[in-house]
Amino acid sequence: MDLADIGVTGLATMGRNLARNLARHGYAVAVHNRSHGRTQQLVKEFGGEGTFVPSEDLAGFVASLKRPRRVIIMVKAGAGTDAVIDQLAELMEPGDMIVDGGNAHFQDTRRREAALREKGLHFVGTGISGGEEGALHGPSIMPGGSKESWEALGPILQDIAAQVDGVPCSVHVGPDGAGHFVKMVHNGIEYSDMQLIAESYDLLRQALGASPAELAEVFREWNRGELDSYLIEITAEVLDQVDAETGKPFVDVVVDQAEQKGTGRWTVQSALDLGVPVTGIAEATFARALSGHPEQRAAAASLAGPKLSGVGGRELIEDVRQALYASKIVAYAQGFDQMAAASKEYGWDLDLGAMATIWRGGCIIRAKFLDRIREAYDANPQLPTLLADPTFAAALEAAQESWRRVVTTAVQTGVPTPGFSSALAYYDALRRDRLPAALVQGLRDFFGAHTYQRVDKEGAFHTDWSGDRTESPA
């Protein structure tokens, strides 16, 4: 029997489509699933797409692979992943590679990589974005792990990844958990992006009385300009959808409780640990959480609020477009800040421009303006914030009046826009010469003797607030 070039275990939708993608690109693919029936079904339905080498058990699966063996795990993150890794590790030899393509927490990936490294195995935590269609036709692939594993895996991953302007949407992200961290931040930005889009739709519908179909055309128009992106494109499709059973707009028959798988929450938790404000991602995550409490919303339905009234026409649509673009810039800037902080904390040496490059295709947040982010980091790899890049600074300046009008209009009409509002507040806080944090420090020193620093001399100081209020060095 000819040996396979690479293997995939876990043949649910993502794993099956990734295996098919590999086979379509000419690789002999070993396939395995805990339930052998799923393996047989894959070969039966798609065997004509390439070479598949099926196995009933993990031992046969590993034996069917060329050395050094390359195995991609596509199983549910958590204990199940650990179990499969442990079984594979017993069957593999030093130099072999285990690739985790699931949505694992990056700290789990760091733990697993360290443990397998002691056994001489390469563990490659790999973020894969693009959903089931991306897995089949070309996703954005974010592998971490050792440089040696990249040398063996890189050509394959770049071959099956999305391609933009002839450039594959996959690079070696960095050591241990870097790949899964970058995928986590990608998903966090995705949360923020979708929340901003939802707020745009909600404000325009409530304030203007526009129908979903009419707003679908607005989003299609926006997608022809600087907002050109996958999420804007599919927003128009969803808003245009009519429910076949009731004849009502699709969005009006869907329960308004947004679910989440946890990556947005992980992003916020990590940002808190790193001390990086990702307010847009946090607000998007909390907005989903709030939507999931219908009993509280029902109890609060009678609370007082302003009455909605017409507040404009095309001018409001243009204002919302500008506010959406400005808030989107802030969301991405915060995500890239988080990656920069993690790179420093964990010694990953992330190339932020490269991250923008591999997100241009295949992934959910692919957007035209990622080219501008790449250009910003190419021009200044040490850029302290994307907001300081001349191109983005100019865009934010141009959006100023519209952005502020949108937040004002939302407040006046009672439409919640936590994404727009937090993005603007972040922008205003970042550009301030002095923040009220000085007062916060004074309060902390008053009740807890936590000390403070002065603007005119070095060192830490404490004021005797309960005594004569003299200041002394801490």
PDB file of C-alpha atoms in Angstrom, residues 109-285:
ATOM      1  CA  THR A 109      -1.783  24.601  23.091  1.00  0.00           C
ATOM      2  CA  ARG A 110       1.257  25.906  24.959  1.00  0.00           C
ATOM      3  CA  ARG A 111       0.855  23.127  27.524  1.00  0.00           C
ATOM      4  CA  ARG A 112       0.473  20.431  24.883  1.00  0.00           C
ATOM      5  CA  GLU A 113       3.389  21.711  22.812  1.00  0.00           C
ATOM      6  CA  ALA A 114       5.727  21.655  25.805  1.00  0.00           C
ATOM      7  CA  ALA A 115       4.670  18.135  26.806  1.00  0.00           C
ATOM      8  CA  LEU A 116       5.063  16.687  23.304  1.00  0.00           C
ATOM      9  CA  ARG A 117       8.362  18.462  22.747  1.00  0.00           C
ATOM     10  CA  GLU A 118       9.789  16.404  25.622  1.00  0.00           C
ATOM     11  CA  LYS A 119       8.833  13.279  23.658  1.00  0.00           C
ATOM     12  CA  GLY A 120      10.499  14.586  20.500  1.00  0.00           C
ATOM     13  CA  LEU A 121       7.176  15.267  18.778  1.00  0.00           C
ATOM     14  CA  HIS A 122       6.171  18.528  17.102  1.00  0.00           C
ATOM     15  CA  PHE A 123       2.823  19.930  18.192  1.00  0.00           C
ATOM     16  CA  VAL A 124       1.400  22.572  15.865  1.00  0.00           C
ATOM     17  CA  GLY A 125      -1.564  24.558  17.192  1.00  0.00           C
ATOM     18  CA  THR A 126      -3.207  25.844  14.034  1.00  0.00           C
ATOM     19  CA  GLY A 127      -6.004  28.356  13.657  1.00  0.00           C
ATOM     20  CA  ILE A 128      -8.204  27.681  10.633  1.00  0.00           C
ATOM     21  CA  SER A 129     -10.769  30.287   9.615  1.00  0.00           C
ATOM     22  CA  GLY A 130     -13.326  30.296   6.865  1.00  0.00           C
ATOM     23  CA  GLY A 131     -15.962  27.851   8.041  1.00  0.00           C
ATOM     24  CA  GLU A 132     -16.860  24.732   6.130  1.00  0.00           C
ATOM     25  CA  GLU A 133     -16.637  26.468   2.745  1.00  0.00           C
ATOM     26  CA  GLY A 134     -13.214  27.862   3.567  1.00  0.00           C
ATOM     27  CA  ALA A 135     -11.979  24.466   4.695  1.00  0.00           C
ATOM     28  CA  LEU A 136     -12.966  23.043   1.315  1.00  0.00           C
ATOM     29  CA  HIS A 137     -12.041  25.859  -1.044  1.00  0.00           C
ATOM     30  CA  GLY A 138      -9.202  27.619   0.802  1.00  0.00           C
ATOM     31  CA  PRO A 139      -9.159  28.904   4.395  1.00  0.00           C
ATOM     32  CA  SER A 140      -6.891  31.293   6.208  1.00  0.00           C
ATOM     33  CA  ILE A 141      -4.464  29.067   8.108  1.00  0.00           C
ATOM     34  CA  MET A 142      -2.528  30.251  11.173  1.00  0.00           C
ATOM     35  CA  PRO A 143      -0.030  27.599  12.330  1.00  0.00           C
ATOM     36  CA  GLY A 144       2.172  27.940  15.386  1.00  0.00           C
ATOM     37  CA  GLY A 145       4.799  25.461  16.516  1.00  0.00           C
ATOM     38  CA  SER A 146       8.456  24.949  15.712  1.00  0.00           C
ATOM     39  CA  LYS A 147      10.265  26.201  12.629  1.00  0.00           C
ATOM     40  CA  GLU A 148      11.155  22.603  11.797  1.00  0.00           C
ATOM     41  CA  SER A 149       7.499  21.608  11.673  1.00  0.00           C
ATOM     42  CA  TRP A 150       6.759  24.604   9.430  1.00  0.00           C
ATOM     43  CA  GLU A 151       9.420  23.455   6.977  1.00  0.00           C
ATOM     44  CA  ALA A 152       7.571  20.153   6.577  1.00  0.00           C
ATOM     45  CA  LEU A 153       4.014  21.448   6.832  1.00  0.00           C
ATOM     46  CA  GLY A 154       4.287  24.932   5.350  1.00  0.00           C
ATOM     47  CA  PRO A 155       4.259  23.996   1.647  1.00  0.00           C
ATOM     48  CA  ILE A 156       1.146  21.843   2.145  1.00  0.00           C
ATOM     49  CA  LEU A 157      -0.733  24.426   4.207  1.00  0.00           C
ATOM     50  CA  GLN A 158       0.116  27.244   1.814  1.00  0.00           C
ATOM     51  CA  ASP A 159      -0.987  25.052  -1.080  1.00  0.00           C
ATOM     52  CA  ILE A 160      -4.498  24.513   0.309  1.00  0.00           C
ATOM     53  CA  ALA A 161      -4.946  27.994   1.839  1.00  0.00           C
ATOM     54  CA  ALA A 162      -6.818  30.846   0.197  1.00  0.00           C
ATOM     55  CA  GLN A 163      -4.746  32.833  -2.297  1.00  0.00           C
ATOM     56  CA  VAL A 164      -4.930  36.630  -2.676  1.00  0.00           C
ATOM     57  CA  ASP A 165      -2.881  38.328  -5.410  1.00  0.00           C
ATOM     58  CA  GLY A 166      -0.886  35.109  -5.670  1.00  0.00           C
ATOM     59  CA  VAL A 167       0.013  35.176  -1.973  1.00  0.00           C
ATOM     60  CA  PRO A 168      -1.145  32.251   0.217  1.00  0.00           C
ATOM     61  CA  CYS A 169      -3.148  33.147   3.326  1.00  0.00           C
ATOM     62  CA  SER A 170      -0.875  31.155   5.608  1.00  0.00           C
ATOM     63  CA  VAL A 171       2.440  31.907   7.296  1.00  0.00           C
ATOM     64  CA  HIS A 172       4.339  30.502  10.258  1.00  0.00           C
ATOM     65  CA  VAL A 173       2.822  32.640  13.023  1.00  0.00           C
ATOM     66  CA  GLY A 174       5.239  31.814  15.831  1.00  0.00           C
ATOM     67  CA  PRO A 175       6.157  29.275  18.545  1.00  0.00           C
ATOM     68  CA  ASP A 176       3.861  27.133  20.731  1.00  0.00           C
ATOM     69  CA  GLY A 177       0.435  28.799  21.163  1.00  0.00           C
ATOM     70  CA  ALA A 178       0.922  31.722  18.760  1.00  0.00           C
ATOM     71  CA  GLY A 179      -1.240  30.263  16.002  1.00  0.00           C
ATOM     72  CA  HIS A 180      -4.234  29.611  18.218  1.00  0.00           C
ATOM     73  CA  PHE A 181      -3.798  33.003  19.901  1.00  0.00           C
ATOM     74  CA  VAL A 182      -3.938  34.832  16.573  1.00  0.00           C
ATOM     75  CA  LYS A 183      -7.012  32.796  15.581  1.00  0.00           C
ATOM     76  CA  MET A 184      -8.625  33.724  18.918  1.00  0.00           C
ATOM     77  CA  VAL A 185      -8.036  37.431  18.287  1.00  0.00           C
ATOM     78  CA  HIS A 186      -9.361  36.990  14.740  1.00  0.00           C
ATOM     79  CA  ASN A 187     -12.573  35.626  16.245  1.00  0.00           C
ATOM     80  CA  GLY A 188     -12.716  38.461  18.767  1.00  0.00           C
ATOM     81  CA  ILE A 189     -12.475  41.018  15.962  1.00  0.00           C
ATOM     82  CA  GLU A 190     -15.150  39.016  14.150  1.00  0.00           C
ATOM     83  CA  TYR A 191     -17.445  39.495  17.175  1.00  0.00           C
ATOM     84  CA  SER A 192     -16.854  43.253  17.125  1.00  0.00           C
ATOM     85  CA  ASP A 193     -17.294  43.474  13.360  1.00  0.00           C
ATOM     86  CA  MET A 194     -20.653  41.704  13.475  1.00  0.00           C
ATOM     87  CA  GLN A 195     -21.851  43.794  16.412  1.00  0.00           C
ATOM     88  CA  LEU A 196     -21.065  47.031  14.556  1.00  0.00           C
ATOM     89  CA  ILE A 197     -22.896  45.770  11.480  1.00  0.00           C
ATOM     90  CA  ALA A 198     -25.897  44.788  13.608  1.00  0.00           C
ATOM     91  CA  GLU A 199     -25.941  48.227  15.244  1.00  0.00           C
ATOM     92  CA  SER A 200     -25.826  49.900  11.840  1.00  0.00           C
ATOM     93  CA  TYR A 201     -28.803  47.844  10.681  1.00  0.00           C
ATOM     94  CA  ASP A 202     -30.742  48.404  13.906  1.00  0.00           C
ATOM     95  CA  LEU A 203     -30.258  52.167  14.026  1.00  0.00           C
ATOM     96  CA  LEU A 204     -31.195  52.657  10.370  1.00  0.00           C
ATOM     97  CA  ARG A 205     -34.221  50.423  10.652  1.00  0.00           C
ATOM     98  CA  GLN A 206     -35.509  51.962  13.874  1.00  0.00           C
ATOM     99  CA  ALA A 207     -34.739  55.582  13.078  1.00  0.00           C
ATOM    100  CA  LEU A 208     -35.761  55.579   9.414  1.00  0.00           C
ATOM    101  CA  GLY A 209     -38.381  52.858   9.406  1.00  0.00           C
ATOM    102  CA  ALA A 210     -36.485  51.169   6.567  1.00  0.00           C
ATOM    103  CA  SER A 211     -37.299  47.577   5.672  1.00  0.00           C
ATOM    104  CA  PRO A 212     -34.690  44.788   5.742  1.00  0.00           C
ATOM    105  CA  ALA A 213     -34.859  44.584   1.941  1.00  0.00           C
ATOM    106  CA  GLU A 214     -34.182  48.310   1.625  1.00  0.00           C
ATOM    107  CA  LEU A 215     -31.270  48.020   4.026  1.00  0.00           C
ATOM    108  CA  ALA A 216     -29.923  45.078   2.049  1.00  0.00           C
ATOM    109  CA  GLU A 217     -29.426  47.494  -0.844  1.00  0.00           C
ATOM    110  CA  VAL A 218     -27.671  49.954   1.483  1.00  0.00           C
ATOM    111  CA  PHE A 219     -25.180  47.270   2.534  1.00  0.00           C
ATOM    112  CA  ARG A 220     -24.635  46.231  -1.084  1.00  0.00           C
ATOM    113  CA  GLU A 221     -23.788  49.815  -1.912  1.00  0.00           C
ATOM    114  CA  TRP A 222     -21.420  50.027   1.054  1.00  0.00           C
ATOM    115  CA  ASN A 223     -19.698  46.857  -0.096  1.00  0.00           C
ATOM    116  CA  ARG A 224     -18.588  48.619  -3.275  1.00  0.00           C
ATOM    117  CA  GLY A 225     -16.425  51.066  -1.299  1.00  0.00           C
ATOM    118  CA  GLU A 226     -13.983  51.094   1.601  1.00  0.00           C
ATOM    119  CA  LEU A 227     -16.248  48.792   3.637  1.00  0.00           C
ATOM    120  CA  ASP A 228     -15.820  46.021   1.051  1.00  0.00           C
ATOM    121  CA  SER A 229     -15.698  42.816   3.103  1.00  0.00           C
ATOM    122  CA  TYR A 230     -17.150  39.334   3.417  1.00  0.00           C
ATOM    123  CA  LEU A 231     -19.325  40.244   6.404  1.00  0.00           C
ATOM    124  CA  ILE A 232     -20.846  43.286   4.695  1.00  0.00           C
ATOM    125  CA  GLU A 233     -21.474  41.159   1.599  1.00  0.00           C
ATOM    126  CA  ILE A 234     -23.346  38.440   3.470  1.00  0.00           C
ATOM    127  CA  THR A 235     -25.238  40.992   5.583  1.00  0.00           C
ATOM    128  CA  ALA A 236     -26.983  42.093   2.395  1.00  0.00           C
ATOM    129  CA  GLU A 237     -27.818  38.465   1.607  1.00  0.00           C
ATOM    130  CA  VAL A 238     -29.287  37.799   5.055  1.00  0.00           C
ATOM    131  CA  LEU A 239     -31.333  41.017   5.059  1.00  0.00           C
ATOM    132  CA  ASP A 240     -32.728  40.208   1.613  1.00  0.00           C
ATOM    133  CA  GLN A 241     -33.841  36.741   2.656  1.00  0.00           C
ATOM    134  CA  VAL A 242     -37.611  36.150   2.934  1.00  0.00           C
ATOM    135  CA  ASP A 243     -38.970  33.347   5.102  1.00  0.00           C
ATOM    136  CA  ALA A 244     -40.749  30.867   2.816  1.00  0.00           C
ATOM    137  CA  GLU A 245     -43.243  29.799   5.458  1.00  0.00           C
ATOM    138  CA  THR A 246     -44.477  33.193   6.651  1.00  0.00           C
ATOM    139  CA  GLY A 247     -43.478  35.568   3.865  1.00  0.00           C
ATOM    140  CA  LYS A 248     -41.837  37.794   6.485  1.00  0.00           C
ATOM    141  CA  PRO A 249     -38.245  39.052   6.376  1.00  0.00           C
ATOM    142  CA  PHE A 250     -35.922  36.302   7.597  1.00  0.00           C
ATOM    143  CA  VAL A 251     -34.479  38.519  10.354  1.00  0.00           C
ATOM    144  CA  ASP A 252     -37.964  38.994  11.793  1.00  0.00           C
ATOM    145  CA  VAL A 253     -38.581  35.278  12.350  1.00  0.00           C
ATOM    146  CA  VAL A 254     -35.201  34.527  13.953  1.00  0.00           C
ATOM    147  CA  VAL A 255     -35.019  34.610  17.763  1.00  0.00           C
ATOM    148  CA  ASP A 256     -32.919  37.638  18.774  1.00  0.00           C
ATOM    149  CA  GLN A 257     -30.562  35.770  21.092  1.00  0.00           C
ATOM    150  CA  ALA A 258     -27.021  35.499  19.701  1.00  0.00           C
ATOM    151  CA  GLU A 259     -25.028  32.442  20.673  1.00  0.00           C
ATOM    152  CA  GLN A 260     -21.267  32.181  21.119  1.00  0.00           C
ATOM    153  CA  LYS A 261     -18.731  29.381  21.289  1.00  0.00           C
ATOM    154  CA  GLY A 262     -16.377  31.137  23.696  1.00  0.00           C
ATOM    155  CA  THR A 263     -13.576  32.585  21.575  1.00  0.00           C
ATOM    156  CA  GLY A 264     -14.836  36.147  22.047  1.00  0.00           C
ATOM    157  CA  ARG A 265     -14.908  35.605  25.792  1.00  0.00           C
ATOM    158  CA  TRP A 266     -11.392  34.127  25.682  1.00  0.00           C
ATOM    159  CA  THR A 267     -10.178  37.186  23.785  1.00  0.00           C
ATOM    160  CA  VAL A 268     -11.538  39.535  26.441  1.00  0.00           C
ATOM    161  CA  GLN A 269     -10.154  37.437  29.298  1.00  0.00           C
ATOM    162  CA  SER A 270      -6.715  37.359  27.675  1.00  0.00           C
ATOM    163  CA  ALA A 271      -6.826  41.105  27.054  1.00  0.00           C
ATOM    164  CA  LEU A 272      -7.526  41.697  30.739  1.00  0.00           C
ATOM    165  CA  ASP A 273      -4.538  39.531  31.654  1.00  0.00           C
ATOM    166  CA  LEU A 274      -2.345  41.469  29.226  1.00  0.00           C
ATOM    167  CA  GLY A 275      -3.711  44.866  30.282  1.00  0.00           C
ATOM    168  CA  VAL A 276      -4.910  45.706  26.765  1.00  0.00           C
ATOM    169  CA  PRO A 277      -8.268  47.513  26.338  1.00  0.00           C
ATOM    170  CA  VAL A 278     -10.279  45.665  23.682  1.00  0.00           C
ATOM    171  CA  THR A 279     -13.477  47.556  24.426  1.00  0.00           C
ATOM    172  CA  GLY A 280     -15.121  46.811  21.079  1.00  0.00           C
ATOM    173  CA  ILE A 281     -14.681  43.054  21.458  1.00  0.00           C
ATOM    174  CA  ALA A 282     -15.811  43.227  25.085  1.00  0.00           C
ATOM    175  CA  GLU A 283     -18.964  45.163  24.220  1.00  0.00           C
ATOM    176  CA  ALA A 284     -19.771  42.743  21.405  1.00  0.00           C
ATOM    177  CA  THR A 285     -19.344  39.796  23.756  1.00  0.00           C
TER     178      THR A 285
END
